Short mmCIF file of C-alpha atoms (C1' of nucleotides) in Angstrom, two decimals:
data_model
loop_
_atom_site.label_atom_id
_atom_site.label_comp_id
_atom_site.label_asym_id
_atom_site.label_seq_id
_atom_site.Cartn_x
_atom_site.Cartn_y
_atom_site.Cartn_z
CA MET A 1 55.48 19.77 39.53
CA SER A 2 54.64 19.20 43.22
CA GLY A 3 51.40 21.12 42.90
CA SER A 4 49.31 22.30 45.77
CA ALA A 5 46.33 21.83 43.44
CA PRO A 6 43.94 18.95 44.13
CA VAL A 7 45.78 16.47 41.95
CA SER A 8 45.07 12.84 42.64
CA SER A 9 46.42 9.61 41.46
CA CYS A 10 43.64 7.83 39.63
CA ALA A 11 43.41 4.13 39.25
CA VAL A 12 44.18 3.17 35.67
CA ALA A 13 42.54 0.18 34.07
CA VAL A 14 42.37 -1.45 30.68
CA ASP A 15 39.11 -2.79 29.23
CA VAL A 16 39.11 -4.94 26.12
CA ALA A 17 36.43 -5.24 23.47
CA ALA A 18 37.35 -8.67 22.12
CA MET A 19 35.80 -9.51 18.74
CA ALA A 20 35.84 -12.62 16.61
CA ILE A 21 33.86 -14.10 13.75
CA GLU A 22 31.69 -17.12 14.65
CA ASP A 23 29.29 -18.73 12.23
CA GLY A 24 29.56 -15.73 9.96
CA ARG A 25 28.69 -13.23 12.68
CA LEU A 26 30.84 -10.76 14.57
CA THR A 27 30.77 -11.63 18.22
CA LEU A 28 31.88 -9.91 21.41
CA LEU A 29 33.13 -11.45 24.62
CA LEU A 30 31.51 -10.23 27.85
CA VAL A 31 32.26 -11.16 31.47
CA GLU A 32 30.43 -10.77 34.71
CA PRO A 33 31.76 -7.81 36.62
CA ASP A 34 33.73 -8.49 39.80
CA ASP A 35 31.81 -5.80 41.68
CA ALA A 36 28.66 -6.28 43.68
CA LEU A 37 27.42 -2.82 42.70
CA GLN A 38 27.27 -3.97 39.07
CA SER A 39 25.63 -7.34 39.57
CA GLY A 40 23.16 -8.32 36.87
CA ARG A 41 25.09 -6.41 34.25
CA TRP A 42 27.78 -7.33 31.74
CA SER A 43 31.18 -5.82 31.37
CA LEU A 44 34.19 -6.04 29.10
CA PRO A 45 37.16 -8.04 30.38
CA GLY A 46 39.36 -5.56 32.19
CA ARG A 47 42.27 -5.34 34.58
CA ARG A 48 44.04 -2.67 36.58
CA VAL A 49 47.39 -1.58 35.20
CA ARG A 50 50.26 -2.82 37.30
CA ASP A 51 53.53 -1.06 38.16
CA ASP A 52 56.03 -1.57 35.37
CA GLU A 53 53.38 -2.93 33.07
CA SER A 54 52.67 -1.24 29.76
CA LEU A 55 49.10 -0.63 28.72
CA ASP A 56 49.42 -3.21 25.93
CA ALA A 57 50.69 -5.74 28.40
CA THR A 58 47.72 -5.14 30.67
CA ALA A 59 45.39 -5.66 27.75
CA HIS A 60 47.05 -8.99 26.97
CA ARG A 61 46.85 -9.99 30.59
CA ALA A 62 43.18 -9.06 30.82
CA LEU A 63 42.42 -11.34 27.89
CA ALA A 64 44.60 -14.12 29.23
CA GLU A 65 43.11 -14.05 32.72
CA LEU A 66 39.46 -13.44 31.82
CA SER A 67 39.25 -15.67 28.79
CA GLY A 68 41.14 -18.73 27.72
CA SER A 69 42.46 -16.99 24.65
CA ASP A 70 45.42 -14.76 24.14
CA GLY A 71 48.80 -14.79 22.52
CA PRO A 72 49.93 -13.90 19.06
CA THR A 73 46.64 -14.85 17.39
CA VAL A 74 45.11 -11.74 18.88
CA LEU A 75 45.60 -8.26 17.38
CA LEU A 76 45.30 -5.53 19.99
CA GLU A 77 44.69 -1.93 19.10
CA GLN A 78 44.10 0.93 21.46
CA LEU A 79 40.63 2.39 21.06
CA ARG A 80 40.35 5.45 23.34
CA THR A 81 40.41 6.36 26.99
CA TYR A 82 37.37 6.90 29.16
CA GLY A 83 37.82 9.12 32.15
CA GLU A 84 34.57 10.70 33.30
CA PRO A 85 34.95 11.20 37.07
CA ALA A 86 31.79 9.27 37.96
CA ARG A 87 32.10 6.40 35.52
CA ASP A 88 32.89 4.00 38.35
CA PRO A 89 30.87 4.77 41.47
CA ARG A 90 33.41 3.21 43.80
CA ALA A 91 36.43 5.31 42.87
CA ARG A 92 37.98 7.39 40.15
CA VAL A 93 39.15 4.95 37.48
CA VAL A 94 40.50 6.00 34.15
CA SER A 95 40.09 3.22 31.63
CA VAL A 96 42.09 2.71 28.47
CA ALA A 97 39.90 0.70 26.06
CA TYR A 98 41.35 -1.74 23.56
CA LEU A 99 39.95 -3.48 20.53
CA ALA A 100 41.05 -7.09 20.26
CA LEU A 101 40.60 -9.07 17.05
CA SER A 102 40.99 -12.80 17.14
CA ALA A 103 41.15 -15.32 14.31
CA ARG A 104 39.76 -17.99 16.58
CA PRO A 105 36.44 -18.24 18.40
CA HIS A 106 36.30 -16.81 21.90
CA ILE A 107 37.29 -19.20 24.69
CA PRO A 108 35.25 -18.42 27.80
CA SER A 109 37.09 -18.27 31.06
CA ALA A 110 36.98 -21.13 33.52
CA GLY A 111 36.56 -19.09 36.69
CA ARG A 112 34.16 -16.33 35.64
CA ARG A 113 30.73 -16.24 34.05
CA THR A 114 31.15 -15.15 30.47
CA ALA A 115 28.94 -14.61 27.43
CA VAL A 116 29.59 -14.46 23.70
CA VAL A 117 27.05 -12.26 21.96
CA PRO A 118 26.66 -10.78 18.47
CA ALA A 119 28.51 -7.43 18.53
CA ALA A 120 25.82 -5.52 16.70
CA GLU A 121 23.19 -6.66 19.17
CA ALA A 122 25.29 -5.75 22.15
CA ALA A 123 25.91 -2.29 20.69
CA ALA A 124 22.15 -1.80 20.60
CA TRP A 125 21.47 -2.99 24.14
CA PRO A 126 20.14 -0.47 26.66
CA VAL A 127 22.95 1.19 28.51
CA LYS A 128 21.85 -0.24 31.84
CA ARG A 129 22.59 -3.77 30.71
CA PHE A 130 26.28 -2.92 30.96
CA ALA A 131 28.39 -2.09 33.95
CA TYR A 132 30.07 1.35 34.16
CA ASP A 133 30.22 3.06 30.76
CA HIS A 134 30.90 -0.13 28.88
CA ALA A 135 27.88 0.35 26.67
CA ALA A 136 29.60 3.37 25.12
CA ILE A 137 32.84 1.48 24.74
CA VAL A 138 31.08 -1.32 22.85
CA VAL A 139 29.43 1.19 20.49
CA ASP A 140 32.74 2.95 19.89
CA ALA A 141 34.59 -0.31 19.33
CA LEU A 142 32.11 -1.53 16.73
CA GLU A 143 32.12 1.81 14.97
CA ARG A 144 35.90 1.91 14.91
CA LEU A 145 36.16 -1.60 13.54
CA ARG A 146 33.62 -0.87 10.81
CA ALA A 147 35.51 2.26 9.81
CA LYS A 148 38.95 0.65 9.95
CA LEU A 149 37.92 -2.15 7.62
CA GLU A 150 37.64 0.48 4.93
CA TYR A 151 41.16 1.80 4.99
CA THR A 152 43.28 -0.81 6.80
CA SER A 153 43.92 -4.50 6.42
CA LEU A 154 42.46 -5.23 9.87
CA ALA A 155 39.96 -7.74 8.45
CA THR A 156 42.68 -10.30 7.98
CA ALA A 157 43.19 -10.37 11.77
CA LEU A 158 39.78 -12.00 12.04
CA LEU A 159 40.84 -14.97 9.85
CA GLU A 160 43.30 -17.77 10.23
CA GLU A 161 45.85 -17.98 7.45
CA PRO A 162 45.67 -19.09 4.78
CA PHE A 163 42.20 -17.88 3.92
CA THR A 164 40.13 -17.65 0.76
CA LEU A 165 38.77 -14.45 -0.67
CA GLY A 166 35.28 -15.81 0.01
CA GLU A 167 36.17 -16.01 3.70
CA LEU A 168 37.60 -12.52 3.67
CA ARG A 169 34.42 -11.32 2.10
CA THR A 170 32.31 -12.91 4.82
CA VAL A 171 34.35 -10.95 7.39
CA TYR A 172 33.45 -7.68 5.68
CA GLU A 173 29.83 -8.79 5.36
CA ALA A 174 29.66 -9.75 9.03
CA VAL A 175 31.19 -6.53 10.28
CA TRP A 176 29.36 -4.22 7.93
CA ASP A 177 26.13 -6.23 8.02
CA MET A 178 25.63 -6.05 4.32
CA SER A 179 26.21 -8.36 1.38
CA LEU A 180 28.92 -7.62 -1.17
CA ASP A 181 29.19 -8.68 -4.76
CA PRO A 182 31.72 -11.50 -4.81
CA ALA A 183 33.13 -10.60 -8.22
CA ASN A 184 33.68 -6.90 -7.46
CA PHE A 185 35.01 -7.65 -3.97
CA ARG A 186 37.60 -10.00 -5.43
CA ARG A 187 38.78 -7.45 -7.96
CA LYS A 188 38.98 -4.70 -5.37
CA VAL A 189 41.03 -6.82 -2.99
CA ALA A 190 43.32 -8.02 -5.75
CA SER A 191 43.98 -4.49 -7.00
CA THR A 192 44.73 -3.07 -3.55
CA GLU A 193 48.45 -3.15 -3.16
CA ASP A 194 49.84 -5.68 -0.67
CA PHE A 195 46.45 -6.36 0.89
CA VAL A 196 46.71 -10.12 0.30
CA ARG A 197 49.26 -12.43 -1.25
CA GLU A 198 48.36 -15.71 -2.95
CA VAL A 199 49.95 -18.85 -1.49
CA GLU A 200 50.26 -22.41 -2.67
CA GLY A 201 47.38 -24.82 -2.38
CA ILE A 202 43.67 -24.89 -2.81
CA ALA A 203 40.90 -24.84 -0.23
CA PRO A 204 38.29 -27.61 -0.57
CA PRO A 205 34.70 -26.42 -0.98
CA GLY A 206 32.27 -26.47 1.90
CA PRO A 207 29.50 -29.09 2.42
CA SER A 208 27.26 -27.29 -0.06
CA GLY A 209 29.74 -27.74 -2.89
CA GLY A 210 31.28 -25.19 -5.17
CA ARG A 211 34.57 -24.74 -6.95
CA PRO A 212 37.66 -25.01 -4.74
CA ALA A 213 39.18 -21.66 -3.88
CA ARG A 214 42.69 -20.24 -3.99
CA ARG A 215 44.37 -19.44 -0.73
CA TYR A 216 45.82 -16.18 0.45
CA ARG A 217 47.55 -14.68 3.41
CA SER A 218 47.90 -11.10 4.60
CA GLY A 219 50.10 -9.09 2.32
CA GLY A 220 51.92 -6.87 4.79
CA ALA A 221 50.15 -3.61 4.04
CA THR A 222 48.58 -1.89 7.03
CA GLY A 223 46.87 0.99 5.24
CA LEU A 224 44.95 0.13 2.08
CA HIS A 225 45.46 2.06 -1.16
CA PRO A 226 42.97 2.44 -2.58
CA ALA A 227 40.62 1.96 0.34
CA MET A 228 37.78 -0.63 0.45
CA LEU A 229 35.00 1.94 0.53
CA ARG A 230 31.49 0.94 1.37
CA ASP A 231 28.40 2.79 0.25
CA ARG A 232 26.46 4.55 2.88
CA MET B 1 38.59 -6.19 43.27
CA SER B 2 40.92 -5.37 46.18
CA GLY B 3 43.73 -7.46 44.66
CA SER B 4 46.83 -8.55 46.40
CA ALA B 5 48.57 -8.07 43.05
CA PRO B 6 51.00 -5.15 42.70
CA VAL B 7 48.43 -2.69 41.46
CA SER B 8 49.38 0.94 41.82
CA SER B 9 47.58 4.19 41.23
CA CYS B 10 49.37 5.94 38.40
CA ALA B 11 49.40 9.63 37.95
CA VAL B 12 47.21 10.57 34.98
CA ALA B 13 48.06 13.56 32.81
CA VAL B 14 46.79 15.13 29.65
CA ASP B 15 49.15 16.48 26.99
CA VAL B 16 47.90 18.61 24.12
CA ALA B 17 49.25 18.92 20.62
CA ALA B 18 47.78 22.30 19.71
CA MET B 19 47.82 23.11 16.02
CA ALA B 20 46.89 26.20 14.07
CA ILE B 21 47.51 27.66 10.63
CA GLU B 22 49.81 30.70 10.58
CA ASP B 23 51.02 32.27 7.33
CA GLY B 24 49.87 29.25 5.39
CA ARG B 25 51.79 26.79 7.55
CA LEU B 26 50.62 24.32 10.16
CA THR B 27 52.17 25.23 13.46
CA LEU B 28 52.52 23.56 16.82
CA LEU B 29 52.64 25.13 20.28
CA LEU B 30 55.47 23.96 22.57
CA VAL B 31 56.28 24.88 26.15
CA GLU B 32 59.33 24.53 28.34
CA PRO B 33 58.92 21.55 30.70
CA ASP B 34 58.40 22.27 34.38
CA ASP B 35 60.91 19.61 35.30
CA ALA B 36 64.63 20.08 35.88
CA LEU B 37 65.37 16.61 34.47
CA GLN B 38 64.00 17.73 31.07
CA SER B 39 65.73 21.11 30.83
CA GLY B 40 66.82 22.10 27.35
CA ARG B 41 63.97 20.17 25.76
CA TRP B 42 60.49 21.07 24.59
CA SER B 43 57.27 19.55 25.64
CA LEU B 44 53.58 19.74 24.83
CA PRO B 45 51.40 21.76 27.19
CA GLY B 46 50.15 19.29 29.77
CA ARG B 47 48.48 19.07 33.15
CA ARG B 48 47.69 16.43 35.72
CA VAL B 49 44.07 15.30 35.83
CA ARG B 50 42.34 16.57 38.96
CA ASP B 51 39.74 14.85 41.09
CA ASP B 52 36.29 15.32 39.58
CA GLU B 53 37.74 16.67 36.36
CA SER B 54 37.04 14.97 33.07
CA LEU B 55 39.88 14.33 30.65
CA ASP B 56 38.43 16.87 28.21
CA ALA B 57 38.26 19.44 31.00
CA THR B 58 41.92 18.83 31.83
CA ALA B 59 42.83 19.38 28.17
CA HIS B 60 40.98 22.65 28.12
CA ARG B 61 42.66 23.71 31.34
CA ALA B 62 46.12 22.78 30.04
CA LEU B 63 45.57 25.03 27.07
CA ALA B 64 44.14 27.81 29.18
CA GLU B 65 46.92 27.75 31.71
CA LEU B 66 49.86 27.16 29.40
CA SER B 67 48.81 29.39 26.55
CA GLY B 68 46.60 32.39 26.30
CA SER B 69 44.17 30.64 24.08
CA ASP B 70 41.26 28.42 24.86
CA GLY B 71 37.54 28.48 24.75
CA PRO B 72 35.05 27.51 22.08
CA THR B 73 37.34 28.43 19.19
CA VAL B 74 39.38 25.32 19.96
CA LEU B 75 38.32 21.86 18.84
CA LEU B 76 39.68 19.16 21.09
CA GLU B 77 39.93 15.53 20.05
CA GLN B 78 41.44 12.68 21.96
CA LEU B 79 44.43 11.21 20.20
CA ARG B 80 45.63 8.20 22.18
CA THR B 81 47.09 7.29 25.55
CA TYR B 82 50.76 6.78 26.24
CA GLY B 83 51.58 4.60 29.20
CA GLU B 84 55.02 3.03 28.91
CA PRO B 85 56.23 2.56 32.51
CA ALA B 86 59.46 4.52 32.01
CA ARG B 87 58.18 7.35 29.87
CA ASP B 88 58.62 9.75 32.77
CA PRO B 89 61.78 8.98 34.80
CA ARG B 90 60.39 10.58 37.97
CA ALA B 91 57.24 8.49 38.36
CA ARG B 92 54.73 6.40 36.58
CA VAL B 93 52.59 8.81 34.57
CA VAL B 94 49.95 7.72 32.08
CA SER B 95 49.29 10.50 29.61
CA VAL B 96 46.17 10.99 27.54
CA ALA B 97 47.17 12.95 24.46
CA TYR B 98 44.80 15.40 22.75
CA LEU B 99 44.82 17.09 19.40
CA ALA B 100 43.67 20.68 19.58
CA LEU B 101 42.75 22.65 16.45
CA SER B 102 42.39 26.39 16.65
CA ALA B 103 41.06 28.87 14.11
CA ARG B 104 43.26 31.62 15.59
CA PRO B 105 47.03 31.84 15.90
CA HIS B 106 48.62 30.45 19.04
CA ILE B 107 48.89 32.85 21.97
CA PRO B 108 52.02 32.13 23.97
CA SER B 109 51.70 31.96 27.73
CA ALA B 110 52.78 34.82 29.89
CA GLY B 111 54.47 32.84 32.59
CA ARG B 112 56.24 30.08 30.70
CA ARG B 113 58.73 29.98 27.84
CA THR B 114 56.88 28.85 24.73
CA ALA B 115 57.61 28.30 21.07
CA VAL B 116 55.47 28.11 17.97
CA VAL B 117 57.10 25.91 15.35
CA PRO B 118 56.04 24.39 12.00
CA ALA B 119 54.41 21.07 12.87
CA ALA B 120 56.09 19.11 10.10
CA GLU B 121 59.54 20.28 11.23
CA ALA B 122 58.81 19.40 14.87
CA ALA B 123 57.69 15.94 13.78
CA ALA B 124 61.07 15.44 12.16
CA TRP B 125 63.15 16.67 15.11
CA PRO B 126 65.42 14.17 16.84
CA VAL B 127 63.63 12.49 19.72
CA LYS B 128 65.99 14.01 22.27
CA ARG B 129 64.81 17.51 21.54
CA PHE B 130 61.58 16.64 23.26
CA ALA B 131 60.89 15.83 26.90
CA TYR B 132 59.46 12.40 27.78
CA ASP B 133 57.91 10.65 24.75
CA HIS B 134 56.50 13.82 23.32
CA ALA B 135 58.35 13.34 20.03
CA ALA B 136 56.17 10.30 19.41
CA ILE B 137 53.02 12.19 20.35
CA VAL B 138 53.86 14.96 17.88
CA VAL B 139 54.40 12.45 15.08
CA ASP B 140 51.16 10.66 15.88
CA ALA B 141 49.26 13.93 16.12
CA LEU B 142 50.42 15.12 12.72
CA GLU B 143 49.70 11.77 11.16
CA ARG B 144 46.23 11.66 12.65
CA LEU B 145 45.42 15.17 11.48
CA ARG B 146 46.61 14.42 7.97
CA ALA B 147 44.49 11.26 7.83
CA LYS B 148 41.41 12.86 9.33
CA LEU B 149 41.37 15.65 6.78
CA GLU B 150 40.55 13.00 4.26
CA TYR B 151 37.36 11.65 5.77
CA THR B 152 36.17 14.28 8.25
CA SER B 153 35.37 17.98 8.13
CA LEU B 154 38.13 18.72 10.68
CA ALA B 155 39.81 21.23 8.35
CA THR B 156 37.11 23.80 9.02
CA ALA B 157 38.16 23.89 12.68
CA LEU B 158 41.37 25.54 11.51
CA LEU B 159 39.51 28.46 9.94
CA GLU B 160 37.38 31.26 11.25
CA GLU B 161 33.94 31.44 9.79
CA PRO B 162 33.00 32.50 7.28
CA PHE B 163 35.83 31.31 5.06
CA THR B 164 36.41 31.08 1.34
CA LEU B 165 37.11 27.86 -0.51
CA GLY B 166 40.53 29.22 -1.29
CA GLU B 167 41.24 29.48 2.42
CA LEU B 168 39.92 25.99 3.01
CA ARG B 169 42.24 24.75 0.26
CA THR B 170 45.28 26.40 1.87
CA VAL B 171 44.46 24.43 5.06
CA TYR B 172 44.60 21.18 3.14
CA GLU B 173 47.76 22.30 1.37
CA ALA B 174 49.40 23.29 4.64
CA VAL B 175 48.55 20.08 6.46
CA TRP B 176 49.30 17.72 3.58
CA ASP B 177 52.25 19.79 2.33
CA MET B 178 51.19 19.58 -1.28
CA SER B 179 49.47 21.84 -3.75
CA LEU B 180 45.97 21.06 -4.93
CA ASP B 181 44.21 22.06 -8.13
CA PRO B 182 41.84 24.90 -7.16
CA ALA B 183 39.20 23.91 -9.70
CA ASN B 184 39.05 20.24 -8.77
CA PHE B 185 39.26 21.01 -5.06
CA ARG B 186 36.29 23.35 -5.31
CA ARG B 187 34.21 20.78 -7.14
CA LYS B 188 35.06 18.06 -4.66
CA VAL B 189 34.13 20.17 -1.67
CA ALA B 190 30.91 21.36 -3.27
CA SER B 191 29.84 17.80 -4.15
CA THR B 192 30.58 16.44 -0.66
CA GLU B 193 27.32 16.51 1.22
CA ASP B 194 27.06 19.02 4.04
CA PHE B 195 30.78 19.77 4.08
CA VAL B 196 30.27 23.51 3.64
CA ARG B 197 27.29 25.79 3.27
CA GLU B 198 27.35 29.05 1.34
CA VAL B 199 26.50 32.16 3.31
CA GLU B 200 25.69 35.74 2.34
CA GLY B 201 28.38 38.16 1.41
CA ILE B 202 31.61 38.25 -0.51
CA ALA B 203 35.19 38.25 0.70
CA PRO B 204 37.42 41.00 -0.68
CA PRO B 205 40.54 39.78 -2.52
CA GLY B 206 43.92 39.90 -0.87
CA PRO B 207 46.61 42.52 -1.54
CA SER B 208 47.67 40.74 -4.69
CA GLY B 209 44.27 41.11 -6.31
CA GLY B 210 41.95 38.54 -7.71
CA ARG B 211 38.27 38.08 -8.00
CA PRO B 212 36.28 38.38 -4.74
CA ALA B 213 35.32 35.03 -3.30
CA ARG B 214 32.06 33.57 -1.99
CA ARG B 215 31.91 32.84 1.73
CA TYR B 216 31.10 29.55 3.39
CA ARG B 217 30.77 28.08 6.80
CA SER B 218 30.98 24.53 8.07
CA GLY B 219 28.03 22.48 6.87
CA GLY B 220 27.40 20.27 9.89
CA ALA B 221 28.76 17.02 8.49
CA THR B 222 31.40 15.32 10.60
CA GLY B 223 32.26 12.45 8.30
CA LEU B 224 32.73 13.25 4.63
CA HIS B 225 30.95 11.31 1.86
CA PRO B 226 32.65 10.92 -0.41
CA ALA B 227 36.01 11.46 1.26
CA MET B 228 38.60 14.04 0.18
CA LEU B 229 41.20 11.48 -0.84
CA ARG B 230 44.76 12.50 -1.51
CA ASP B 231 47.15 10.67 -3.80
CA ARG B 232 50.38 9.36 -2.47
"C1'" DT C 1 47.62 46.93 -19.33
"C1'" DA C 2 49.62 42.40 -16.58
"C1'" DA C 3 49.18 39.47 -12.78
"C1'" DA C 4 46.51 37.17 -9.38
"C1'" DT C 5 42.64 34.83 -7.58
"C1'" DA C 6 37.72 32.87 -8.21
"C1'" DG C 7 35.01 30.02 -10.59
"C1'" DT C 8 33.13 27.07 -14.97
"C1'" DG C 9 33.56 23.81 -18.78
"C1'" DT C 10 35.20 19.77 -20.62
"C1'" DC C 11 38.17 16.02 -21.88
"C1'" DT C 12 40.43 11.65 -20.55
"C1'" DC C 13 41.35 7.95 -17.61
"C1'" DT C 14 40.31 5.04 -13.89
"C1'" DT C 15 37.32 2.71 -11.06
"C1'" DA C 16 32.90 0.96 -8.97
"C1'" DG C 17 28.86 -1.57 -9.58
"C1'" DA C 18 25.79 -4.57 -12.12
"C1'" DC C 19 25.47 -8.73 -14.01
"C1'" DA C 20 26.30 -12.36 -17.63
"C1'" DG C 21 29.01 -16.15 -18.38
"C1'" DT C 22 32.49 -19.98 -17.30
"C1'" DA C 23 34.83 -23.44 -14.04
"C1'" DT C 24 34.56 -26.98 -10.63
"C1'" DA C 25 32.90 -28.80 -6.74
"C1'" DT C 26 28.54 -31.46 -3.79
"C1'" DG C 27 24.27 -33.98 -3.73
"C1'" DC D 1 20.96 -33.56 -13.29
"C1'" DA D 2 20.39 -29.00 -10.13
"C1'" DT D 3 22.79 -26.15 -7.08
"C1'" DA D 4 26.50 -23.81 -4.83
"C1'" DT D 5 30.71 -21.44 -4.86
"C1'" DA D 6 34.89 -19.53 -7.40
"C1'" DC D 7 36.39 -16.77 -10.80
"C1'" DT D 8 36.45 -13.89 -15.44
"C1'" DG D 9 34.58 -10.67 -18.85
"C1'" DT D 10 32.33 -6.60 -20.02
"C1'" DC D 11 29.22 -2.75 -20.08
"C1'" DT D 12 27.95 1.69 -17.97
"C1'" DA D 13 28.09 5.48 -14.97
"C1'" DA D 14 30.51 8.33 -11.87
"C1'" DG D 15 34.61 10.48 -10.10
"C1'" DA D 16 39.53 12.33 -10.34
"C1'" DG D 17 42.92 14.93 -12.50
"C1'" DA D 18 44.54 17.96 -16.18
"C1'" DC D 19 43.91 22.09 -18.08
"C1'" DA D 20 41.56 25.65 -21.10
"C1'" DC D 21 38.60 29.33 -20.44
"C1'" DT D 22 35.87 33.24 -18.28
"C1'" DA D 23 35.13 36.70 -14.34
"C1'" DT D 24 36.75 40.29 -11.32
"C1'" DT D 25 39.92 42.30 -8.65
"C1'" DT D 26 44.96 44.96 -7.47
"C1'" DA D 27 48.80 47.42 -9.14
#
DNA sequence: TAAATAGTGTCTCTTAGACAGTATATG
DNA sequence: CATATACTGTCTAAGAGACACTATTTA
């Protein structure tokens, strides 16, 4: 290549929209930016990509260093890449955004101010409450998650195994912000090939009573056939 | 930030999987790599991202410089970003891949050896026939296009307006590599809100005869409700 | 005329949604 | 007991696919 054209080396970073279900709500982990220009705003946990480090590895490291959580309980999926020249006023930084789904509640970092907020609320915040273009990333992440619940088995990544179908339904209800008919939901999940697999044992009811529930774990399918379509 | 950690500035590039329909087949534009290490292989048209250039702008420029085509007839959509440290043996290069859909046939570049090949065949080529990790990008691009035809109106980007429903059906048949019932396809498209809109005029039949067809153009919807689901 | 393509009608089968009814827990 | 949750049964309406049929062209 060796172009004489004005080709620069950009900084490359990874930013992670980490989601979890807490108290029946979808929540997002935010951290205080390490940048005086952005003080008073919130940002997604992010790290620069190191030499010899894959993008996925950077995403894992960002979660590990900026929150207590990480490891195999977290499902990471690349979202999209944000590269507007002026997105970071200090320098040209191209950011690869990831969606992270955890079965456990967020663990705030020791060293950095963090916040755990309902994802739908954060997606509706004014842009200026976020650093950089992270407001757009949050909106895109929530939209992507909502869409992917329809045609992939991603919802199970937000639950610890084994889970009940009632718990799986609350994940869909939390992400989509709508209530679903328990009977029809159950039938749909059961008739979707390899979505879930029943396992031994029975889950005790909650403090408000109710019949004990069967337990399931993820069934190995990634794409769902047929899909779990939601009405508009 | 200013870390003492081994943080480098990677080169950032954009690679474009440019697709079009030619003679009822989905085709892909390939170019000869400008890299002696990759001689004898094919690559996607790609360019380094310049200072002050957005990723979308780089994708447009890659198409303009490495093929004759570009401009508003081409729909560009970001696919995903490939950043394995060793994907380019010369240097660390993070590549943002784009999917480009054109309503017109590919126009090979004047200055560079190019090839236009059926996309499904290219996706099945052995990895070593491609430079870098472009074999994976091609597979991902085809998969993404096939999936997006189900729940978006992307198919219309592969046709010049106005088009007939028969032409729209051939797009689906070419991308999915299956034949569809004309009657049911027509009904599905017509009942999907804002997918297409009828316009004035009638298209003359082809050389093999047939009744003249009504003309349509894209209806403004991006997501399709209900989706155009395919069986498997 | 035959063949090809556009477009309509209609039948069957499957599925989604509504909701009634049963099972088993908590208080 | 009432209430909450899990799960099953069943009715109805809508959609998908198969395919017969009509409409209008080329050769």
